[in-house]
Tab-separated table of N, CA and C in Angstrom:
chain	number	residue	atom	x	y	z
D	1	UNK	N	153.702	-93.680	104.812
D	1	UNK	CA	153.356	-94.323	103.586
D	1	UNK	C	153.884	-95.824	103.759
D	2	UNK	N	153.042	-96.780	103.457
D	2	UNK	CA	153.496	-98.194	103.590
D	2	UNK	C	153.538	-98.794	102.199
D	3	UNK	N	154.395	-99.786	102.121
D	3	UNK	CA	154.535	-100.523	100.850
D	3	UNK	C	153.547	-101.670	100.861
D	4	UNK	N	152.641	-101.773	99.912
D	4	UNK	CA	151.617	-102.784	99.967
D	4	UNK	C	152.195	-104.157	99.661
D	5	UNK	N	153.430	-104.252	99.160
D	5	UNK	CA	154.048	-105.492	98.855
D	5	UNK	C	154.755	-106.150	100.054
D	6	UNK	N	155.061	-105.387	101.072
D	6	UNK	CA	155.821	-105.871	102.200
D	6	UNK	C	154.887	-106.087	103.360
D	7	UNK	N	154.832	-107.241	103.856
D	7	UNK	CA	154.064	-107.583	105.061
D	7	UNK	C	154.921	-107.294	106.308
D	8	UNK	N	154.527	-106.329	107.094
D	8	UNK	CA	155.343	-105.911	108.258
D	8	UNK	C	155.455	-107.014	109.310
D	9	UNK	N	154.598	-108.000	109.231
D	9	UNK	CA	154.655	-109.074	110.224
D	9	UNK	C	155.752	-110.129	109.867
D	10	UNK	N	156.244	-110.073	108.677
D	10	UNK	CA	157.309	-111.042	108.265
D	10	UNK	C	158.615	-110.380	108.663
D	11	UNK	N	159.310	-111.124	109.583
D	11	UNK	CA	160.539	-110.650	110.138
D	11	UNK	C	161.759	-111.262	109.378
D	12	UNK	N	161.660	-112.423	108.849
D	12	UNK	CA	162.765	-113.031	108.139
D	12	UNK	C	162.265	-113.729	106.879
D	13	UNK	N	163.156	-113.919	105.978
D	13	UNK	CA	162.806	-114.799	104.824
D	13	UNK	C	163.926	-115.850	104.699
D	14	UNK	N	163.530	-117.036	104.247
D	14	UNK	CA	164.507	-118.102	104.034
D	14	UNK	C	164.870	-118.151	102.535
D	15	UNK	N	166.164	-118.144	102.281
D	15	UNK	CA	166.629	-118.251	100.937
D	15	UNK	C	167.637	-119.357	100.851
D	16	UNK	N	167.708	-119.983	99.706
D	16	UNK	CA	168.649	-121.047	99.536
D	16	UNK	C	170.064	-120.500	99.144
D	17	UNK	N	171.033	-121.319	99.182
D	17	UNK	CA	172.347	-120.855	98.748
D	17	UNK	C	172.319	-120.485	97.286
D	18	UNK	N	171.553	-121.239	96.477
D	18	UNK	CA	171.449	-120.966	95.038
D	18	UNK	C	170.803	-119.601	94.803
D	19	UNK	N	169.771	-119.277	95.608
D	19	UNK	CA	169.109	-117.985	95.468
D	19	UNK	C	170.091	-116.863	95.862
D	20	UNK	N	170.773	-117.064	96.914
D	20	UNK	CA	171.798	-116.029	97.306
D	20	UNK	C	172.816	-115.842	96.250
D	21	UNK	N	173.306	-116.919	95.661
D	21	UNK	CA	174.307	-116.809	94.603
D	21	UNK	C	173.710	-116.096	93.374
D	22	UNK	N	172.449	-116.362	93.086
D	22	UNK	CA	171.813	-115.634	91.949
D	22	UNK	C	171.721	-114.178	92.215
D	23	UNK	N	171.381	-113.746	93.446
D	23	UNK	CA	171.387	-112.395	93.792
D	23	UNK	C	172.789	-111.731	93.699
D	24	UNK	N	173.819	-112.438	94.127
D	24	UNK	CA	175.165	-111.967	93.964
D	24	UNK	C	175.502	-111.801	92.499
D	25	UNK	N	175.143	-112.769	91.667
D	25	UNK	CA	175.380	-112.652	90.227
D	25	UNK	C	174.657	-111.474	89.607
D	26	UNK	N	173.410	-111.292	89.995
D	26	UNK	CA	172.664	-110.165	89.471
D	26	UNK	C	173.282	-108.822	89.916
D	27	UNK	N	173.773	-108.805	91.148
D	27	UNK	CA	174.411	-107.597	91.636
D	27	UNK	C	175.656	-107.260	90.772
D	28	UNK	N	176.462	-108.304	90.503
D	28	UNK	CA	177.663	-108.099	89.704
D	28	UNK	C	177.315	-107.684	88.245
D	29	UNK	N	176.356	-108.456	87.694
D	29	UNK	CA	176.006	-108.226	86.219
D	29	UNK	C	175.332	-106.907	85.962
D	30	UNK	N	174.713	-106.356	86.932
D	30	UNK	CA	173.960	-105.139	86.779
D	30	UNK	C	174.631	-103.885	87.495
D	31	UNK	N	175.843	-104.062	88.016
D	31	UNK	CA	176.506	-103.088	88.719
D	31	UNK	C	175.635	-102.421	89.791
D	32	UNK	N	175.004	-103.244	90.584
D	32	UNK	CA	174.192	-102.807	91.722
D	32	UNK	C	174.715	-103.447	92.945
D	33	UNK	N	174.478	-102.748	94.097
D	33	UNK	CA	174.935	-103.354	95.306
D	33	UNK	C	174.020	-104.546	95.634
D	34	UNK	N	174.644	-105.480	96.371
D	34	UNK	CA	173.900	-106.654	96.771
D	34	UNK	C	172.644	-106.215	97.624
D	35	UNK	N	172.835	-105.187	98.427
D	35	UNK	CA	171.697	-104.688	99.230
D	35	UNK	C	170.549	-104.242	98.347
D	36	UNK	N	170.853	-103.588	97.204
D	36	UNK	CA	169.810	-103.111	96.252
D	36	UNK	C	169.079	-104.308	95.722
D	37	UNK	N	169.845	-105.349	95.289
D	37	UNK	CA	169.208	-106.519	94.705
D	37	UNK	C	168.342	-107.246	95.775
D	38	UNK	N	168.824	-107.319	96.967
D	38	UNK	CA	168.048	-107.960	98.035
D	38	UNK	C	166.748	-107.245	98.290
D	39	UNK	N	166.814	-105.867	98.351
D	39	UNK	CA	165.574	-105.155	98.518
D	39	UNK	C	164.612	-105.285	97.345
D	40	UNK	N	165.133	-105.438	96.141
D	40	UNK	CA	164.282	-105.648	94.934
D	40	UNK	C	163.586	-107.000	95.118
D	41	UNK	N	164.328	-107.997	95.489
D	41	UNK	CA	163.763	-109.332	95.725
D	41	UNK	C	162.707	-109.328	96.803
D	42	UNK	N	162.976	-108.631	97.874
D	42	UNK	CA	161.986	-108.574	99.002
D	42	UNK	C	160.745	-107.887	98.477
D	43	UNK	N	160.862	-106.830	97.723
D	43	UNK	CA	159.734	-106.080	97.219
D	43	UNK	C	158.944	-106.839	96.191
D	44	UNK	N	159.633	-107.595	95.332
D	44	UNK	CA	158.957	-108.268	94.267
D	44	UNK	C	158.779	-109.747	94.418
D	45	UNK	N	159.335	-110.271	95.501
D	45	UNK	CA	159.237	-111.652	95.783
D	45	UNK	C	160.330	-112.548	95.162
D	46	UNK	N	160.514	-113.689	95.706
D	46	UNK	CA	161.540	-114.571	95.202
D	46	UNK	C	161.328	-115.031	93.754
D	47	UNK	N	160.087	-114.914	93.302
D	47	UNK	CA	159.793	-115.208	91.910
D	47	UNK	C	160.560	-114.323	90.951
D	48	UNK	N	160.898	-113.140	91.377
D	48	UNK	CA	161.690	-112.188	90.572
D	48	UNK	C	162.994	-112.736	90.222
D	49	UNK	N	163.590	-113.552	91.081
D	49	UNK	CA	164.857	-114.190	90.797
D	49	UNK	C	164.754	-115.161	89.602
D	50	UNK	N	163.698	-115.861	89.540
D	50	UNK	CA	163.523	-116.886	88.530
D	50	UNK	C	163.271	-116.231	87.149
D	51	UNK	N	162.687	-115.019	87.127
D	51	UNK	CA	162.372	-114.328	85.884
D	51	UNK	C	163.505	-113.488	85.398
D	52	UNK	N	164.510	-113.232	86.235
D	52	UNK	CA	165.578	-112.266	85.808
D	52	UNK	C	166.688	-113.005	85.111
């Protein structure tokens, strides 16, 4: 079963320091691991950070 949101050809993503800090803040604020937040962002796109 494949995830239609993840392009298997993309091997890396570039994020800014601000985006990483936002993910760390979300991780802390929602009692989620940073890994969970990162997978959410990968699945839903970096725009998810702006809307959260």
